[in-house]
mmCIF file of C-alpha atoms and ligand atoms in Angstrom:
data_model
loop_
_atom_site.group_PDB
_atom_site.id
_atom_site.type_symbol
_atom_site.label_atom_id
_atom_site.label_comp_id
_atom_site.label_asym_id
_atom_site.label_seq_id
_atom_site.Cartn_x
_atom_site.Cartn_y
_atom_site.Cartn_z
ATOM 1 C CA UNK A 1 -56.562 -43.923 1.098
ATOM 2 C CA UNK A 2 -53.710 -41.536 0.610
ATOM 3 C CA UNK A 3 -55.559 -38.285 -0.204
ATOM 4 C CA UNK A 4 -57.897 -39.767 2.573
ATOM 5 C CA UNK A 5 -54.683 -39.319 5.261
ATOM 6 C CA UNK A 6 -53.331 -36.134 3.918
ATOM 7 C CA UNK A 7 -56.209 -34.737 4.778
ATOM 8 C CA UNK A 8 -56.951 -35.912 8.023
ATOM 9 C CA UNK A 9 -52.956 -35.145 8.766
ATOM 10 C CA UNK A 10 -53.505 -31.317 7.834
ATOM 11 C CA UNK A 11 -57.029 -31.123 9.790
ATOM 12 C CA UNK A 12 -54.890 -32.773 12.965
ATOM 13 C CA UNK A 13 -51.828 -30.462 12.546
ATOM 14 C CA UNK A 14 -51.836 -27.415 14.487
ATOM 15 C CA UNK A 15 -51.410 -23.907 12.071
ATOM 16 C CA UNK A 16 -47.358 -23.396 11.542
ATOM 17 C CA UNK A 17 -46.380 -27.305 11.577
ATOM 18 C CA UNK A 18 -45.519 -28.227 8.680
ATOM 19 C CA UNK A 19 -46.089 -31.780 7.034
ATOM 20 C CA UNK A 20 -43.443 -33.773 5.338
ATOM 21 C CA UNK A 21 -44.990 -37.155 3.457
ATOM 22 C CA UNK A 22 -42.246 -39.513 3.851
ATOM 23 C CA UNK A 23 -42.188 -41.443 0.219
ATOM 24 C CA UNK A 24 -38.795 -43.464 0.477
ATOM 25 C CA UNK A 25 -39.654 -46.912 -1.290
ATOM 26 C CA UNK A 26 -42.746 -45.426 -2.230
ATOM 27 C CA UNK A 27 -43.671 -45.452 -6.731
ATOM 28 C CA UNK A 28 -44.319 -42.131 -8.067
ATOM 29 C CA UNK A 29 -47.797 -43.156 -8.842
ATOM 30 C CA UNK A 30 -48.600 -42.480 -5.015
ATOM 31 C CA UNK A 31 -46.895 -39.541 -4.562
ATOM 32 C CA UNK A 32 -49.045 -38.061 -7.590
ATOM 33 C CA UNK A 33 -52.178 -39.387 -5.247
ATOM 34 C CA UNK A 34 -50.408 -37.513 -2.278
ATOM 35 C CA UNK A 35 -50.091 -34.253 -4.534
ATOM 36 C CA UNK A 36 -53.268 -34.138 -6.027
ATOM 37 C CA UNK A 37 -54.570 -33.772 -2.741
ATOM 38 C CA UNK A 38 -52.824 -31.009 -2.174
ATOM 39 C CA UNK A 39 -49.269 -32.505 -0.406
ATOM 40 C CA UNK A 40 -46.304 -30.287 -1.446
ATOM 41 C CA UNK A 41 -43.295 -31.478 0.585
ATOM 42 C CA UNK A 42 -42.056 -34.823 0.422
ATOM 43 C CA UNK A 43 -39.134 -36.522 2.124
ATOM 44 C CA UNK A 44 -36.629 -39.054 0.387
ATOM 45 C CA UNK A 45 -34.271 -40.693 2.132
ATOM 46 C CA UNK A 46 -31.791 -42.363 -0.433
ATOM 47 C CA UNK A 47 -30.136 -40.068 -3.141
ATOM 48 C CA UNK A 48 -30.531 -42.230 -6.352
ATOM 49 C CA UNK A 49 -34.615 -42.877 -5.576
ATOM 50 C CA UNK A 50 -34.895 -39.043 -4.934
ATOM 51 C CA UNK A 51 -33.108 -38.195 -8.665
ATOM 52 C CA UNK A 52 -34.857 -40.690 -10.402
ATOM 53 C CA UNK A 53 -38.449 -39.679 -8.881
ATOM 54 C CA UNK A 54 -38.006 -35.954 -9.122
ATOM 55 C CA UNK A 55 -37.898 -35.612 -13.068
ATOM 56 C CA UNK A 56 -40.876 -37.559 -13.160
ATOM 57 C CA UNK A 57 -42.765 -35.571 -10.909
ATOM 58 C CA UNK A 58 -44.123 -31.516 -10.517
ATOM 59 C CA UNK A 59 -41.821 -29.168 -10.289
ATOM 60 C CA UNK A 60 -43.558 -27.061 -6.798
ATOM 61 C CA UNK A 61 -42.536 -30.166 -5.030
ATOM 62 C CA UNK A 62 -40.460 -29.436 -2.407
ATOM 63 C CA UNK A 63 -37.954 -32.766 -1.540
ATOM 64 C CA UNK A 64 -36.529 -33.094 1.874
ATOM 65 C CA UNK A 65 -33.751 -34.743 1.824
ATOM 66 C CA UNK A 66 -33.403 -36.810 5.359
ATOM 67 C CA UNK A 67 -31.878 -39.914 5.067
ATOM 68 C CA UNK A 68 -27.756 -40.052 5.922
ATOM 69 C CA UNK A 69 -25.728 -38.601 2.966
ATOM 70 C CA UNK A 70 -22.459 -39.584 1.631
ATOM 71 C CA UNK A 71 -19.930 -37.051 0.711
ATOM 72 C CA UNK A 72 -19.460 -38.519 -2.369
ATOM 73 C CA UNK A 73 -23.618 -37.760 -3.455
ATOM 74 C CA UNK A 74 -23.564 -33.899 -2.442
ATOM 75 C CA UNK A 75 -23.167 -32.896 -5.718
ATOM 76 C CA UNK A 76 -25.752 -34.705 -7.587
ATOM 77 C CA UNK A 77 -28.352 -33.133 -4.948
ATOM 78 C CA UNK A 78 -27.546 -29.640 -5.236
ATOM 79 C CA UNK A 79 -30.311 -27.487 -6.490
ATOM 80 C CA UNK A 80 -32.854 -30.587 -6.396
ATOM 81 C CA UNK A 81 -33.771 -30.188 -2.407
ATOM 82 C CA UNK A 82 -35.337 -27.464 -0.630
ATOM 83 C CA UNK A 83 -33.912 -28.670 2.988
ATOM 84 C CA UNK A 84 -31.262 -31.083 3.945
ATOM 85 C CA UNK A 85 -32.557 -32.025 7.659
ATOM 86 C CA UNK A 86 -29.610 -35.009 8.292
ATOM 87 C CA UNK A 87 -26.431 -32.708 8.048
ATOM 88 C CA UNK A 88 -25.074 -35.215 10.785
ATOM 89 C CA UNK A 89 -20.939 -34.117 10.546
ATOM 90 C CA UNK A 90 -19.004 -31.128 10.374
ATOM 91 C CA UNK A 91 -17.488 -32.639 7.231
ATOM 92 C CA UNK A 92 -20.725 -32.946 5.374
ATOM 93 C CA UNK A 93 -21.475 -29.378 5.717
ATOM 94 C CA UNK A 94 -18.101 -28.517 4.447
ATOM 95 C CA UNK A 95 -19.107 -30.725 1.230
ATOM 96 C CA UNK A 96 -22.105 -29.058 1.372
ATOM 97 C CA UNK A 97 -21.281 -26.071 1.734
ATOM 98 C CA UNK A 98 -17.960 -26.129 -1.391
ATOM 99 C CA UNK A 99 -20.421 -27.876 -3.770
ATOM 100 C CA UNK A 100 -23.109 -25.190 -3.575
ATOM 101 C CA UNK A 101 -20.989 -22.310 -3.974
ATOM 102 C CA UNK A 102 -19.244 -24.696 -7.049
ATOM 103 C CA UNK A 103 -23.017 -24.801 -8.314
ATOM 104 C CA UNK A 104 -23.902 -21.503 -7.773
ATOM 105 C CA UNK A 105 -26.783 -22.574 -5.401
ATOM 106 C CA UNK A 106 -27.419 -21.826 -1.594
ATOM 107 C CA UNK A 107 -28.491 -25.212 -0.052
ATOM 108 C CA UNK A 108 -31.029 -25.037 3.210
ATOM 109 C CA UNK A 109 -30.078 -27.534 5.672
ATOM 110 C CA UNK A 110 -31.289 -29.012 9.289
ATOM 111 C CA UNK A 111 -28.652 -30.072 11.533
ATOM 112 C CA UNK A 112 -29.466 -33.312 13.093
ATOM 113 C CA UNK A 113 -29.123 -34.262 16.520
ATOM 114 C CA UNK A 114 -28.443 -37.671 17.957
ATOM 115 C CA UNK A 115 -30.202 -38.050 21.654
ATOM 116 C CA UNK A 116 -31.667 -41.687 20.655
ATOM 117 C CA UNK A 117 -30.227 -44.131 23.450
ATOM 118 C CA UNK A 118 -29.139 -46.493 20.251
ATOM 119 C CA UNK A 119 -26.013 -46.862 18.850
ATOM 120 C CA UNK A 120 -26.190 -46.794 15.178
ATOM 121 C CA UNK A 121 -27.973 -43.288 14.760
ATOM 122 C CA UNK A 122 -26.130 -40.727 13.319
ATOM 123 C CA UNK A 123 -26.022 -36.796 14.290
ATOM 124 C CA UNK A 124 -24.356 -34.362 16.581
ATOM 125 C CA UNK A 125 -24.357 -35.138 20.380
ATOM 126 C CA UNK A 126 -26.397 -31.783 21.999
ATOM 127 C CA UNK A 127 -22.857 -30.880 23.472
ATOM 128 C CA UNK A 128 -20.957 -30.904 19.891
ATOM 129 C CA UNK A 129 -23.428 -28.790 18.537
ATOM 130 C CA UNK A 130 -23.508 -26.297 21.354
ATOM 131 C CA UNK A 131 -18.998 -26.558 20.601
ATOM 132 C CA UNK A 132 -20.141 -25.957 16.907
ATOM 133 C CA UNK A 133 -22.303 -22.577 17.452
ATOM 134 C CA UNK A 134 -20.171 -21.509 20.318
ATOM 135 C CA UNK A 135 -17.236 -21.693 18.346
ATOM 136 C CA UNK A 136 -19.106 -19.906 15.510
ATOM 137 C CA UNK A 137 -18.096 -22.083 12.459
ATOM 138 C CA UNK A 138 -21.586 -21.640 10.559
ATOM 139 C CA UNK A 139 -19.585 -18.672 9.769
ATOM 140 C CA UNK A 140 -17.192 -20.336 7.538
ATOM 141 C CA UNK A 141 -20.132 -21.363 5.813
ATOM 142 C CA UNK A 142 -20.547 -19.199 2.282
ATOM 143 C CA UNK A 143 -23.816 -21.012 0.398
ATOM 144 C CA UNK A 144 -25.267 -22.931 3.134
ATOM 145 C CA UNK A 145 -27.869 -21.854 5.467
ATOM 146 C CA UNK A 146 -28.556 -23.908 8.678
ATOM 147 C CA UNK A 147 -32.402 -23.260 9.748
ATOM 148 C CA UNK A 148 -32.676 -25.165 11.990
ATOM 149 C CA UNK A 149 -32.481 -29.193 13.878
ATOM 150 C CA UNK A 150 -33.677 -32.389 13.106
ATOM 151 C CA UNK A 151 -34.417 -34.965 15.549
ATOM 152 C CA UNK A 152 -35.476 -38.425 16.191
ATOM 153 C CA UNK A 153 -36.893 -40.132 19.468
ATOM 154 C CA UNK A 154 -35.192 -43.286 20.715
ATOM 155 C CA UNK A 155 -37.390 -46.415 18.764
ATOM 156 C CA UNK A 156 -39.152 -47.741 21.972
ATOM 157 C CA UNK A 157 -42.574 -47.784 23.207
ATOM 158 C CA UNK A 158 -41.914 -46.145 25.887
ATOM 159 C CA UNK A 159 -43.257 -42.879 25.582
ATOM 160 C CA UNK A 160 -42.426 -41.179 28.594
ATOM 161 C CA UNK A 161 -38.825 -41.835 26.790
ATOM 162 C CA UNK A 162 -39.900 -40.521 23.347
ATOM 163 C CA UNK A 163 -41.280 -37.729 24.652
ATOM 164 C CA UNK A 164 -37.992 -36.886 27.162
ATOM 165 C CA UNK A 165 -36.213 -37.237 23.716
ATOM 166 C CA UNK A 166 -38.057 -34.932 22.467
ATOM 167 C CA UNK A 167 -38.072 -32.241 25.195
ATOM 168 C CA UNK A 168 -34.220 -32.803 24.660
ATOM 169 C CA UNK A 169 -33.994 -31.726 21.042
ATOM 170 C CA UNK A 170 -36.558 -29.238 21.583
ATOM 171 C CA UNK A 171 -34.670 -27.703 24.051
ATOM 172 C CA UNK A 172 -30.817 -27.487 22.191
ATOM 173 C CA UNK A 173 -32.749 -26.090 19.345
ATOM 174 C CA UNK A 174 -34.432 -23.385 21.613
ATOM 175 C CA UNK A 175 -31.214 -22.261 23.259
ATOM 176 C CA UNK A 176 -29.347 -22.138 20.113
ATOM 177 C CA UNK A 177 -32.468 -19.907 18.556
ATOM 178 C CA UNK A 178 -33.208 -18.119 21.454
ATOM 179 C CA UNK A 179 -28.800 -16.966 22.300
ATOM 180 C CA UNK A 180 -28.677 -13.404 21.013
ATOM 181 C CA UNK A 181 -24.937 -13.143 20.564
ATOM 182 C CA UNK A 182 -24.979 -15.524 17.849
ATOM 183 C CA UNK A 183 -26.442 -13.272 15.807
ATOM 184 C CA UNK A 184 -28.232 -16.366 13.184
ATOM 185 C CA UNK A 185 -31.188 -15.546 10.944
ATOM 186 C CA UNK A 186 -33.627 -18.191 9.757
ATOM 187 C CA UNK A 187 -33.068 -20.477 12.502
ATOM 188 C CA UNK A 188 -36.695 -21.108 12.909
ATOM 189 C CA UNK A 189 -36.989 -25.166 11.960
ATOM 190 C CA UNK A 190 -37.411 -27.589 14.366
ATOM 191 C CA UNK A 191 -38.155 -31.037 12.769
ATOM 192 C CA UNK A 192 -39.080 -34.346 15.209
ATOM 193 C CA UNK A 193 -41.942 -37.026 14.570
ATOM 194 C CA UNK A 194 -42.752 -39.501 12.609
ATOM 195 C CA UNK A 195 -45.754 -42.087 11.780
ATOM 196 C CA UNK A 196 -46.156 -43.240 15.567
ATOM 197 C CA UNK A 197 -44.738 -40.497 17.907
ATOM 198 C CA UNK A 198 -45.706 -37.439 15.936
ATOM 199 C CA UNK A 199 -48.278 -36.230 18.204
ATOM 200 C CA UNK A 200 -45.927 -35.847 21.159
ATOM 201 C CA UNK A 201 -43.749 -34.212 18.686
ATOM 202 C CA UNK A 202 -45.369 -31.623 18.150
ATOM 203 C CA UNK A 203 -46.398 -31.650 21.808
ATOM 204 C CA UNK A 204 -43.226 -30.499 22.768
ATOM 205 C CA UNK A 205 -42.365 -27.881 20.258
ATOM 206 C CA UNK A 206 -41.847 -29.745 16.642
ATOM 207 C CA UNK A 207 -42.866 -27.396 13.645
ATOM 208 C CA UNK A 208 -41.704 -29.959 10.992
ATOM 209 C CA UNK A 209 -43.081 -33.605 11.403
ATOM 210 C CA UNK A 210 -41.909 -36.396 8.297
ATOM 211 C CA UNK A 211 -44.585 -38.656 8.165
ATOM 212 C CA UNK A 212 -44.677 -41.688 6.007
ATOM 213 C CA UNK A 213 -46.618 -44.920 6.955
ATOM 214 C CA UNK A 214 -49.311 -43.553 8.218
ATOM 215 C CA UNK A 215 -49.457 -42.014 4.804
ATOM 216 C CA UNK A 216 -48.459 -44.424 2.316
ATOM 217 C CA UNK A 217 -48.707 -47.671 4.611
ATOM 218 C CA UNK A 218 -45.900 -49.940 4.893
ATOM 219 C CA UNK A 219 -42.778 -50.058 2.990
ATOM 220 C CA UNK A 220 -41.305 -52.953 1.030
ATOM 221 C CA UNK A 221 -37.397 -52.521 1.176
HETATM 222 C C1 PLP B 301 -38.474 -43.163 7.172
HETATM 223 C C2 PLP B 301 -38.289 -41.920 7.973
HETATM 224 C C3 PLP B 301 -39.408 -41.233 8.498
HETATM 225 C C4 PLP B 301 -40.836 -41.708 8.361
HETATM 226 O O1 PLP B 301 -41.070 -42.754 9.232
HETATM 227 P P1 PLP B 301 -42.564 -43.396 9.385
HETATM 228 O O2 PLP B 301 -42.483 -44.145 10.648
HETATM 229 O O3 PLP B 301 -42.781 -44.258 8.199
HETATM 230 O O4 PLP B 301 -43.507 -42.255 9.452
HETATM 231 C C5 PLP B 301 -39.156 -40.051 9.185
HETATM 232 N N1 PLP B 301 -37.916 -39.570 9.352
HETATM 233 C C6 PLP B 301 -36.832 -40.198 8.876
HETATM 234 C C7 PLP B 301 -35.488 -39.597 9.107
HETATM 235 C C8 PLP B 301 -36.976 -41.391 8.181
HETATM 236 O O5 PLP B 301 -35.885 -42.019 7.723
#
């Protein structure tokens, strides 16, 4: 069943979008399925369930990190994730930022973006993160690199509104990327879609999606 929808995912994804199996309050024992047939990126959302999984798993896995992080968990992750997408405040880079030049590492991170019409999502408004690039603070950074956005589409059926969320993100991302003057290198990640919306995702521009039901069916919390 798993092997069975990583491949169909990778025949359905267009070349140059990438697929992130979402395995939060998934066992090892399927993530080994999803790797054997072939799945190298996976995506935890919960900091203790990534460390304990990791160890126990290959080491060309490449864990995405995309669940909302505490300040106080930075340093246990550094050097265990290839991207952060859910940098979601200026202070959480900072952490980010001081523990991986205390640990020697450069850490890859998304910054996410908050355009869901809900209240309890977390991220950067599209105007704060215009402030933050205009006002050139990723230069304060020292061992963090910001590739890119992370997004997610208001949790409706609507999907004239998912897919105007979408266009949204897509579009901060692209006028961030595509303004010269800013001078940023690697900004090429654009990350929106999940289980049930990832087709319009990538519809409108994603080149990241994090799927996980449709991979590992439904979670137990
Ligand atoms: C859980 C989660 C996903 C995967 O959602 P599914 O609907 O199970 O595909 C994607 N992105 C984030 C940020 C998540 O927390």
């Amino acid at each position: 069943m798993i092997a069975e929808e990583i491949r169909r995912l990778h025949e359905e994804l267009p070349e140059g979008v990438r697929l992130v199996a979402v395995s939060k309050f998934h066992p090892v024992e399927a993530i080994k399925e999803a790797y054997d047939a072939g799945q190298r990126l996976f995506g935890e959302s919960r900091v203790q369930e990534l460390l304990e999984k990791e160890p126990q798993l290959p080491a060309d896995i490449e864990w995405h990190f995309i669940g909302h992080l505490q300040t106080n968990k930075v340093r246990s992750l550094m050097g265990k994730t290839a991207l952060i997408e859910s940098v979601d405040t200026e202070k959480l880079l900072k952490v980010i930022d001081d523990e991986s030049r205390r640990a020697g590492v450069t850490t890859r991170v998304l910054m996410q973006i908050h355009v869901a019409r809900e209240e309890t999502k977390f991220g950067f408004t599209p105007v704060e993160l215009f402030e933050f690039f205009r006002d050139r603070k990723f230069e304060l950074l020292t061992n963090t690199h910001i590739c890119g956005v992370m997004g997610m589409a208001t949790n409706t059926d609507d999907m004239d509104r998912v897919r105007a969320d979408f266009h949204l993100i897509y579009d901060v991302y692209d006028t961030i990327r595509a303004n010269k003057e800013l001078g940023l290198r690697g900004f090429d990640t654009v990350s929106m879609g999940m289980s049930g919306d990832w087709k319009i995702a990538v519809e409108e521009g994603s080149n990241l999606v994090r799927v996980g039901t449709r991979i590992f069916g439904n979670r137990e919390y």
